[in-house]
């Protein structure tokens, strides 16, 4: 007998496929008309489908333990970042890193250091009883700008209409490069915590060993090796693909998917080497299109944006489901009353002041408005989650004698970095996801209100051009009608007056001369000659300054007079 198979795999596939399909039906409306980011919408979907609401997506049940769940989130994030950064490198024009090395050096050097220190100082000031080295580690996690969220402001209708192409390219290059360059900031703090944090009790060597490891392992093995490896693999891949394409060895489908397979290969091999796979992926993508051949050959293709969209939606649904929402309110580190101001201050002071101060040295920034825009849109996203779990794995290794209990000086660091970094990611997704639609609303709303008021005023003035229903002339002049039973459906005559009156004002009754028969003009009123009291001559010596006083009769009025005469008979 057939039975329902309510397994986790079936539920997850159904939810993910159903959500991507539903989102796709209104994706243009949401992204191009309302300017909402897919990251924000998918994060809300993850909250809805996750354990906090419908409980259709149950990450802890899939992983089995918190350690396994952290590992799954880390490798999923690595996968998304690897693909995104190869695609980001491919988007840049030929030899872009070589041509624009001066502004990139400024962004990745002094500005990035200032962002790290500013964030760390804010964390240290607002989190009670937190050592400064711990604040440096937390600040390093959120220093890099996220390439996934940066796509919101460099792609689509808003970017095409509001952001110059040169500014878009420098934002892509910065967000791609500084993701991998977060390692030196993070491991400087982590090595100092390991060898200096407890006064050198658990680990010998002190600050000298910490700095030596930072230069040797972090800069030498992690940064320089990954740069060389990414450049070599990217150049070799370009040469092989070009040769096979020229000799007709590769079909179109394999040609288009080559960048995705390259990203997977570099992510896996750099992971085997223990190097910086994020930086290697970005360098490889840029070298792969060093001569612009592959970028121009796939410029009109939609496969890469499609893969990009699927990964973005999937990763933020996962983040919405695994995010520790309850710890934001209940934790031993920071109350929510300080957590919210901390996140807002970090978003406002982490990046904008330094971009504004040095924007004249960046040729792609033309004015203060563009500097403000670039300074504000430095989102915190997937890269922060990546460094968060790198930090947690490092902290778990600081257990004396290989036990389960952490060192006394770092027992609260894991909770602190988990709560603060997750909350900053959520705050950045919400603030940067809503800033463009709210900004557009604030720009259009006053204009819409002003236009409505103007239309209403014009309509009011038009209606005051006198559209009134008047009584028949005989009734308005007090004439006696013997039978008033003319048809009821006779429409009243409308008189329209446009502008001022052209009929001169009548003189006061004292100045009127007594009328004499046959003297002066006589005016028709529809029933012969009007009484002399109506069409009296002006006083002698007085000349009419305007048009002669006459009655204008419309066809509808003639019909009414005819009907009235028949009724009187």
Tab-separated table of C-alpha atoms in Angstrom, residues 72-469:
chain	number	residue	atom	x	y	z
A	72	UNK	CA	28.430	22.131	7.076
A	73	UNK	CA	27.854	25.895	7.222
A	74	UNK	CA	31.574	26.557	6.747
A	75	UNK	CA	31.990	24.331	3.667
A	76	UNK	CA	28.740	25.571	2.139
A	77	UNK	CA	29.957	29.135	2.561
A	78	UNK	CA	33.352	28.242	1.065
A	79	UNK	CA	31.620	26.743	-1.964
A	80	UNK	CA	29.444	29.807	-2.577
A	81	UNK	CA	32.342	32.221	-2.088
A	82	UNK	CA	34.614	30.220	-4.396
A	83	UNK	CA	32.109	30.271	-7.253
A	84	UNK	CA	31.170	33.910	-6.663
A	85	UNK	CA	34.777	35.098	-6.624
A	86	UNK	CA	35.744	33.281	-9.826
A	87	UNK	CA	32.719	34.897	-11.495
A	88	UNK	CA	33.649	38.268	-9.993
A	89	UNK	CA	37.155	37.990	-11.422
A	90	UNK	CA	35.759	37.072	-14.840
A	91	UNK	CA	33.497	40.147	-14.854
A	92	UNK	CA	36.456	42.545	-14.720
A	93	UNK	CA	37.962	43.872	-17.975
A	94	UNK	CA	41.310	42.822	-19.371
A	95	UNK	CA	44.318	43.318	-17.050
A	96	UNK	CA	42.144	45.230	-14.596
A	97	UNK	CA	44.202	44.457	-11.484
A	98	UNK	CA	47.346	45.669	-13.248
A	99	UNK	CA	45.778	48.835	-14.641
A	100	UNK	CA	44.002	49.891	-11.430
A	101	UNK	CA	46.599	48.822	-8.885
A	102	UNK	CA	46.877	52.293	-7.324
A	103	UNK	CA	43.227	52.769	-6.203
A	104	UNK	CA	43.030	49.078	-5.263
A	105	UNK	CA	46.163	49.408	-3.128
A	106	UNK	CA	44.546	52.324	-1.336
A	107	UNK	CA	41.321	50.395	-0.746
A	108	UNK	CA	43.032	47.170	0.317
A	109	UNK	CA	45.739	48.859	2.356
A	110	UNK	CA	45.098	51.978	4.487
A	111	UNK	CA	41.298	51.927	4.134
A	112	UNK	CA	40.986	48.252	5.034
A	113	UNK	CA	43.291	48.671	8.040
A	114	UNK	CA	41.239	51.673	9.169
A	115	UNK	CA	38.019	49.645	8.786
A	116	UNK	CA	39.492	46.862	10.934
A	117	UNK	CA	40.653	49.188	13.707
A	118	UNK	CA	37.449	51.260	13.720
A	119	UNK	CA	35.250	48.156	13.997
A	120	UNK	CA	37.455	46.659	16.709
A	121	UNK	CA	37.370	49.860	18.759
A	122	UNK	CA	33.575	50.012	18.551
A	123	UNK	CA	33.277	46.371	19.663
A	124	UNK	CA	35.753	46.909	22.488
A	125	UNK	CA	33.931	50.061	23.667
A	126	UNK	CA	30.402	48.614	23.675
A	127	UNK	CA	30.989	45.028	24.816
A	128	UNK	CA	31.684	44.959	28.565
A	129	UNK	CA	34.689	43.046	29.907
A	130	UNK	CA	35.962	42.139	26.436
A	131	UNK	CA	39.775	42.136	25.975
A	132	UNK	CA	41.086	44.246	23.135
A	133	UNK	CA	42.658	41.239	21.376
A	134	UNK	CA	39.245	39.586	21.285
A	135	UNK	CA	37.776	42.769	19.822
A	136	UNK	CA	40.483	42.700	17.123
A	137	UNK	CA	39.466	39.147	16.172
A	138	UNK	CA	35.768	40.063	15.992
A	139	UNK	CA	36.543	43.201	13.990
A	140	UNK	CA	38.621	41.183	11.501
A	141	UNK	CA	35.653	38.908	10.773
A	142	UNK	CA	33.450	41.785	9.561
A	143	UNK	CA	36.134	43.911	7.874
A	144	UNK	CA	35.922	42.445	4.312
A	145	UNK	CA	33.079	43.604	2.100
A	146	UNK	CA	30.945	40.790	0.781
A	147	UNK	CA	30.934	39.978	-2.965
A	148	UNK	CA	27.551	38.227	-2.759
A	149	UNK	CA	25.719	41.226	-1.321
A	150	UNK	CA	27.740	43.642	-3.463
A	151	UNK	CA	26.078	42.133	-6.542
A	152	UNK	CA	22.864	43.865	-5.469
A	153	UNK	CA	24.334	47.292	-6.210
A	154	UNK	CA	26.419	46.457	-9.287
A	155	UNK	CA	23.809	44.500	-11.244
A	156	UNK	CA	20.297	45.254	-12.437
A	157	UNK	CA	18.317	48.317	-13.408
A	158	UNK	CA	19.349	50.392	-10.417
A	159	UNK	CA	23.047	49.920	-11.140
A	160	UNK	CA	22.596	50.621	-14.862
A	161	UNK	CA	20.766	53.893	-14.198
A	162	UNK	CA	22.613	55.207	-11.131
A	163	UNK	CA	26.128	53.778	-10.861
A	164	UNK	CA	28.844	54.533	-13.429
A	165	UNK	CA	30.537	51.511	-14.980
A	166	UNK	CA	33.960	52.431	-13.600
A	167	UNK	CA	32.550	52.624	-10.076
A	168	UNK	CA	30.849	49.253	-10.489
A	169	UNK	CA	34.129	47.645	-11.540
A	170	UNK	CA	36.147	49.028	-8.633
A	171	UNK	CA	33.479	47.827	-6.177
A	172	UNK	CA	33.619	44.314	-7.681
A	173	UNK	CA	37.427	44.271	-7.586
A	174	UNK	CA	37.584	45.502	-3.995
A	175	UNK	CA	34.974	43.089	-2.663
A	176	UNK	CA	36.666	40.185	-4.444
A	177	UNK	CA	40.195	40.942	-3.279
A	178	UNK	CA	39.544	41.964	0.318
A	179	UNK	CA	37.636	38.756	1.056
A	180	UNK	CA	40.832	36.751	0.852
A	181	UNK	CA	42.872	39.483	2.538
A	182	UNK	CA	40.892	39.122	5.749
A	183	UNK	CA	43.253	36.323	6.821
A	184	UNK	CA	46.157	38.597	7.928
A	185	UNK	CA	43.905	40.729	10.143
A	186	UNK	CA	42.223	37.733	11.719
A	187	UNK	CA	45.304	35.616	12.363
A	188	UNK	CA	47.322	38.475	13.782
A	189	UNK	CA	44.711	38.718	16.542
A	190	UNK	CA	44.346	34.929	16.898
A	191	UNK	CA	48.095	34.265	17.175
A	192	UNK	CA	48.420	37.014	19.774
A	193	UNK	CA	45.487	35.537	21.713
A	194	UNK	CA	47.128	32.106	21.616
A	195	UNK	CA	50.611	33.140	22.722
A	196	UNK	CA	49.984	36.343	24.687
A	197	UNK	CA	46.316	36.256	25.751
A	198	UNK	CA	46.845	34.296	28.960
A	199	UNK	CA	50.235	35.793	29.716
A	200	UNK	CA	52.104	32.910	28.100
A	201	UNK	CA	50.945	30.335	30.629
A	202	UNK	CA	49.507	27.748	28.221
A	203	UNK	CA	51.753	28.468	25.218
A	204	UNK	CA	55.385	29.486	25.261
A	205	UNK	CA	57.014	31.752	22.720
A	206	UNK	CA	55.251	35.027	23.448
A	207	UNK	CA	54.660	37.831	20.981
A	208	UNK	CA	57.789	37.111	18.928
A	209	UNK	CA	56.581	33.648	17.970
A	210	UNK	CA	53.112	35.026	17.230
A	211	UNK	CA	54.509	37.642	14.825
A	212	UNK	CA	56.816	35.071	13.226
A	213	UNK	CA	53.936	32.695	12.560
A	214	UNK	CA	51.877	35.588	11.233
A	215	UNK	CA	54.525	36.498	8.661
A	216	UNK	CA	55.506	32.941	7.788
A	217	UNK	CA	52.236	31.010	7.779
A	218	UNK	CA	49.681	33.729	7.133
A	219	UNK	CA	51.511	35.937	4.627
A	220	UNK	CA	53.888	33.380	3.151
A	221	UNK	CA	51.896	30.170	2.964
A	222	UNK	CA	48.313	31.469	2.978
A	223	UNK	CA	48.378	34.755	1.029
A	224	UNK	CA	51.389	34.560	-1.294
A	225	UNK	CA	51.039	30.861	-2.090
A	226	UNK	CA	47.316	31.202	-2.839
A	227	UNK	CA	47.995	34.188	-5.111
A	228	UNK	CA	50.641	32.317	-7.084
A	229	UNK	CA	48.553	29.156	-7.221
A	230	UNK	CA	45.417	31.007	-8.382
A	231	UNK	CA	47.331	32.891	-11.084
A	232	UNK	CA	49.015	29.722	-12.348
A	233	UNK	CA	45.803	27.680	-12.469
A	234	UNK	CA	43.888	30.534	-14.109
A	235	UNK	CA	46.529	31.051	-16.813
A	236	UNK	CA	46.854	27.321	-17.511
A	237	UNK	CA	43.067	26.928	-17.714
A	238	UNK	CA	42.840	29.834	-20.160
A	239	UNK	CA	45.528	28.381	-22.424
A	240	UNK	CA	43.971	24.921	-22.447
A	241	UNK	CA	40.462	26.201	-23.137
A	242	UNK	CA	41.678	28.519	-25.894
A	243	UNK	CA	43.575	25.707	-27.592
A	244	UNK	CA	40.621	23.296	-27.392
A	245	UNK	CA	38.200	25.938	-28.628
A	246	UNK	CA	40.389	26.815	-31.594
A	247	UNK	CA	40.617	23.159	-32.571
A	248	UNK	CA	36.888	22.521	-32.012
A	249	UNK	CA	37.460	20.014	-29.192
A	250	UNK	CA	34.940	21.545	-26.772
A	251	UNK	CA	31.201	21.982	-27.184
A	252	UNK	CA	29.237	25.063	-26.169
A	253	UNK	CA	27.810	23.608	-22.956
A	254	UNK	CA	31.221	22.575	-21.606
A	255	UNK	CA	32.642	25.930	-22.681
A	256	UNK	CA	30.051	27.853	-20.664
A	257	UNK	CA	30.352	25.714	-17.544
A	258	UNK	CA	34.155	25.843	-17.514
A	259	UNK	CA	34.296	28.768	-15.065
A	260	UNK	CA	32.135	26.869	-12.564
A	261	UNK	CA	34.306	23.756	-12.777
A	262	UNK	CA	37.399	25.931	-12.354
A	263	UNK	CA	35.959	27.413	-9.158
A	264	UNK	CA	35.211	23.969	-7.731
A	265	UNK	CA	38.694	22.711	-8.604
A	266	UNK	CA	40.500	25.646	-6.957
A	267	UNK	CA	38.305	25.539	-3.859
A	268	UNK	CA	39.000	21.844	-3.380
A	269	UNK	CA	42.734	21.880	-4.089
A	270	UNK	CA	43.393	24.967	-1.965
A	271	UNK	CA	41.467	23.296	0.820
A	272	UNK	CA	43.761	20.272	0.490
A	273	UNK	CA	46.805	22.533	0.707
A	274	UNK	CA	45.377	24.484	3.649
A	275	UNK	CA	45.811	27.774	1.794
A	276	UNK	CA	43.498	30.713	1.097
A	277	UNK	CA	41.019	29.323	-1.431
A	278	UNK	CA	38.960	32.533	-1.465
A	279	UNK	CA	41.830	34.726	-2.672
A	280	UNK	CA	43.021	32.026	-5.095
A	281	UNK	CA	39.575	31.854	-6.730
A	282	UNK	CA	39.447	35.612	-7.326
A	283	UNK	CA	42.982	35.757	-8.742
A	284	UNK	CA	42.303	32.750	-10.965
A	285	UNK	CA	39.105	34.303	-12.338
A	286	UNK	CA	40.872	37.531	-13.191
A	287	UNK	CA	43.873	35.833	-14.834
A	288	UNK	CA	41.522	33.496	-16.698
A	289	UNK	CA	40.123	36.534	-18.552
A	290	UNK	CA	43.403	38.478	-18.685
A	291	UNK	CA	42.999	38.986	-22.447
A	292	UNK	CA	39.178	39.462	-22.237
A	293	UNK	CA	38.600	36.518	-24.567
A	294	UNK	CA	36.408	34.390	-22.285
A	295	UNK	CA	34.523	37.372	-20.831
A	296	UNK	CA	33.533	38.668	-24.252
A	297	UNK	CA	32.680	35.163	-25.490
A	298	UNK	CA	30.203	34.670	-22.614
A	299	UNK	CA	28.982	38.263	-22.297
A	300	UNK	CA	25.471	37.508	-23.548
A	301	UNK	CA	25.183	34.133	-21.864
A	302	UNK	CA	22.840	33.680	-18.890
A	303	UNK	CA	24.318	30.506	-17.361
A	304	UNK	CA	26.667	32.267	-14.949
A	305	UNK	CA	24.009	34.693	-13.585
A	306	UNK	CA	21.644	31.719	-13.195
A	307	UNK	CA	24.153	29.756	-11.116
A	308	UNK	CA	24.887	32.902	-9.157
A	309	UNK	CA	21.197	33.388	-8.324
A	310	UNK	CA	20.620	29.766	-7.279
A	311	UNK	CA	23.627	29.795	-4.929
A	312	UNK	CA	22.621	33.146	-3.401
A	313	UNK	CA	19.081	32.005	-2.706
A	314	UNK	CA	20.200	28.650	-1.279
A	315	UNK	CA	22.900	30.046	1.029
A	316	UNK	CA	20.681	32.738	2.564
A	317	UNK	CA	17.817	30.310	3.116
A	318	UNK	CA	20.363	28.177	4.993
A	319	UNK	CA	21.562	31.203	6.972
A	320	UNK	CA	17.997	32.051	7.935
A	321	UNK	CA	17.514	28.505	9.235
A	322	UNK	CA	20.832	28.125	11.147
A	323	UNK	CA	21.178	31.661	12.515
A	324	UNK	CA	21.162	31.669	16.357
A	325	UNK	CA	18.193	34.012	16.687
A	326	UNK	CA	17.580	33.217	20.335
A	327	UNK	CA	21.117	34.130	21.372
A	328	UNK	CA	20.587	37.732	20.265
A	329	UNK	CA	18.218	38.228	23.180
A	330	UNK	CA	19.629	35.753	25.695
A	331	UNK	CA	23.429	35.553	25.970
A	332	UNK	CA	26.231	36.154	28.454
A	333	UNK	CA	28.062	38.696	26.320
A	334	UNK	CA	25.949	41.647	25.254
A	335	UNK	CA	22.307	42.655	25.819
A	336	UNK	CA	20.139	43.433	22.824
A	337	UNK	CA	19.976	47.091	23.938
A	338	UNK	CA	23.686	47.368	23.116
A	339	UNK	CA	23.767	44.900	20.242
A	340	UNK	CA	21.521	47.004	18.000
A	341	UNK	CA	23.459	50.281	18.501
A	342	UNK	CA	26.728	48.390	17.972
A	343	UNK	CA	25.575	47.027	14.602
A	344	UNK	CA	24.288	50.438	13.443
A	345	UNK	CA	27.477	52.214	14.508
A	346	UNK	CA	29.612	49.644	12.731
A	347	UNK	CA	27.635	50.103	9.509
A	348	UNK	CA	27.945	53.890	9.753
A	349	UNK	CA	31.537	54.269	10.987
A	350	UNK	CA	33.340	51.174	9.725
A	351	UNK	CA	33.742	52.383	6.138
A	352	UNK	CA	32.043	55.667	5.060
A	353	UNK	CA	34.381	58.132	6.882
A	354	UNK	CA	37.507	56.674	5.281
A	355	UNK	CA	36.069	56.499	1.757
A	356	UNK	CA	34.877	60.097	2.082
A	357	UNK	CA	38.257	61.229	3.371
A	358	UNK	CA	40.282	59.617	0.561
A	359	UNK	CA	37.811	59.647	-2.323
A	360	UNK	CA	39.783	62.264	-4.268
A	361	UNK	CA	42.632	59.779	-4.619
A	362	UNK	CA	40.326	57.180	-6.219
A	363	UNK	CA	39.714	58.208	-9.862
A	364	UNK	CA	36.571	56.091	-10.179
A	365	UNK	CA	34.811	58.256	-7.554
A	366	UNK	CA	33.810	61.478	-9.290
A	367	UNK	CA	32.066	63.429	-6.525
A	368	UNK	CA	31.013	63.369	-2.894
A	369	UNK	CA	27.705	61.688	-3.739
A	370	UNK	CA	29.436	58.676	-5.269
A	371	UNK	CA	31.871	58.575	-2.341
A	372	UNK	CA	28.970	58.444	0.092
A	373	UNK	CA	27.345	55.679	-1.912
A	374	UNK	CA	30.501	53.558	-2.114
A	375	UNK	CA	31.285	54.151	1.543
A	376	UNK	CA	27.849	53.093	2.728
A	377	UNK	CA	27.565	50.007	0.521
A	378	UNK	CA	30.258	47.868	2.073
A	379	UNK	CA	28.007	44.966	3.108
A	380	UNK	CA	28.801	42.252	5.666
A	381	UNK	CA	27.740	38.798	4.523
A	382	UNK	CA	29.102	35.395	3.538
A	383	UNK	CA	32.754	36.308	4.082
A	384	UNK	CA	31.988	37.275	7.703
A	385	UNK	CA	30.323	33.882	8.301
A	386	UNK	CA	33.370	32.190	6.752
A	387	UNK	CA	35.797	33.966	9.098
A	388	UNK	CA	33.434	33.406	12.017
A	389	UNK	CA	33.743	29.627	11.728
A	390	UNK	CA	37.493	29.834	11.056
A	391	UNK	CA	37.733	31.698	14.377
A	392	UNK	CA	35.588	29.152	16.212
A	393	UNK	CA	37.723	26.257	14.937
A	394	UNK	CA	40.866	28.072	16.091
A	395	UNK	CA	39.376	28.749	19.537
A	396	UNK	CA	38.426	25.080	19.940
A	397	UNK	CA	42.083	24.179	19.471
A	398	UNK	CA	43.051	26.295	22.502
A	399	UNK	CA	42.208	23.602	25.040
A	400	UNK	CA	44.922	22.845	27.571
A	401	UNK	CA	46.211	19.260	27.461
A	402	UNK	CA	43.742	18.405	24.696
A	403	UNK	CA	40.745	18.475	27.022
A	404	UNK	CA	37.214	19.601	26.342
A	405	UNK	CA	37.329	22.669	28.590
A	406	UNK	CA	38.592	25.842	26.856
A	407	UNK	CA	41.254	28.079	28.277
A	408	UNK	CA	40.076	30.474	30.940
A	409	UNK	CA	40.889	33.583	28.894
A	410	UNK	CA	38.888	32.433	25.833
A	411	UNK	CA	35.924	30.737	27.460
A	412	UNK	CA	33.560	33.571	26.413
A	413	UNK	CA	35.212	34.390	23.073
A	414	UNK	CA	33.319	31.769	21.073
A	415	UNK	CA	29.938	33.038	22.269
A	416	UNK	CA	30.966	36.665	21.743
A	417	UNK	CA	32.150	36.212	18.166
A	418	UNK	CA	29.144	34.022	17.330
A	419	UNK	CA	26.541	36.485	18.616
A	420	UNK	CA	28.149	39.699	17.367
A	421	UNK	CA	29.157	38.530	13.883
A	422	UNK	CA	25.824	36.822	13.176
A	423	UNK	CA	23.890	39.894	14.299
A	424	UNK	CA	26.030	42.203	12.147
A	425	UNK	CA	25.416	39.988	9.115
A	426	UNK	CA	21.661	40.085	9.689
A	427	UNK	CA	21.746	43.858	10.247
A	428	UNK	CA	23.747	44.399	7.051
A	429	UNK	CA	21.422	42.218	4.969
A	430	UNK	CA	18.391	44.132	6.265
A	431	UNK	CA	19.864	47.650	6.118
A	432	UNK	CA	21.581	47.318	2.751
A	433	UNK	CA	18.672	45.302	1.351
A	434	UNK	CA	16.126	47.985	2.257
A	435	UNK	CA	18.195	51.135	1.766
A	436	UNK	CA	17.689	51.344	-1.999
A	437	UNK	CA	13.885	50.801	-1.992
A	438	UNK	CA	13.459	53.148	0.977
A	439	UNK	CA	15.690	55.721	-0.682
A	440	UNK	CA	13.672	55.463	-3.878
A	441	UNK	CA	10.462	55.793	-1.877
A	442	UNK	CA	11.772	58.865	-0.078
A	443	UNK	CA	12.762	60.395	-3.400
A	444	UNK	CA	9.495	59.667	-5.175
A	445	UNK	CA	7.006	60.185	-2.358
A	446	UNK	CA	7.360	64.011	-2.095
A	447	UNK	CA	7.137	64.301	-5.890
A	448	UNK	CA	4.048	62.086	-5.963
A	449	UNK	CA	2.378	64.081	-3.177
A	450	UNK	CA	3.276	67.370	-4.878
A	451	UNK	CA	1.916	66.105	-8.194
A	452	UNK	CA	-1.322	64.966	-6.526
A	453	UNK	CA	-1.777	68.329	-4.826
A	454	UNK	CA	-1.159	70.107	-8.126
A	455	UNK	CA	-3.688	67.908	-9.930
A	456	UNK	CA	-6.267	68.459	-7.183
A	457	UNK	CA	-5.743	72.222	-7.310
A	458	UNK	CA	-6.098	72.227	-11.098
A	459	UNK	CA	-9.291	70.169	-10.856
A	460	UNK	CA	-10.669	72.543	-8.228
A	461	UNK	CA	-9.958	75.568	-10.376
A	462	UNK	CA	-11.520	73.895	-13.407
A	463	UNK	CA	-14.641	73.026	-11.447
A	464	UNK	CA	-14.888	76.671	-10.380
A	465	UNK	CA	-15.222	77.764	-13.986
A	466	UNK	CA	-18.948	77.737	-13.105
A	467	UNK	CA	-20.850	74.646	-13.987
A	468	UNK	CA	-24.219	75.485	-12.472
A	469	UNK	CA	-27.801	74.593	-13.320
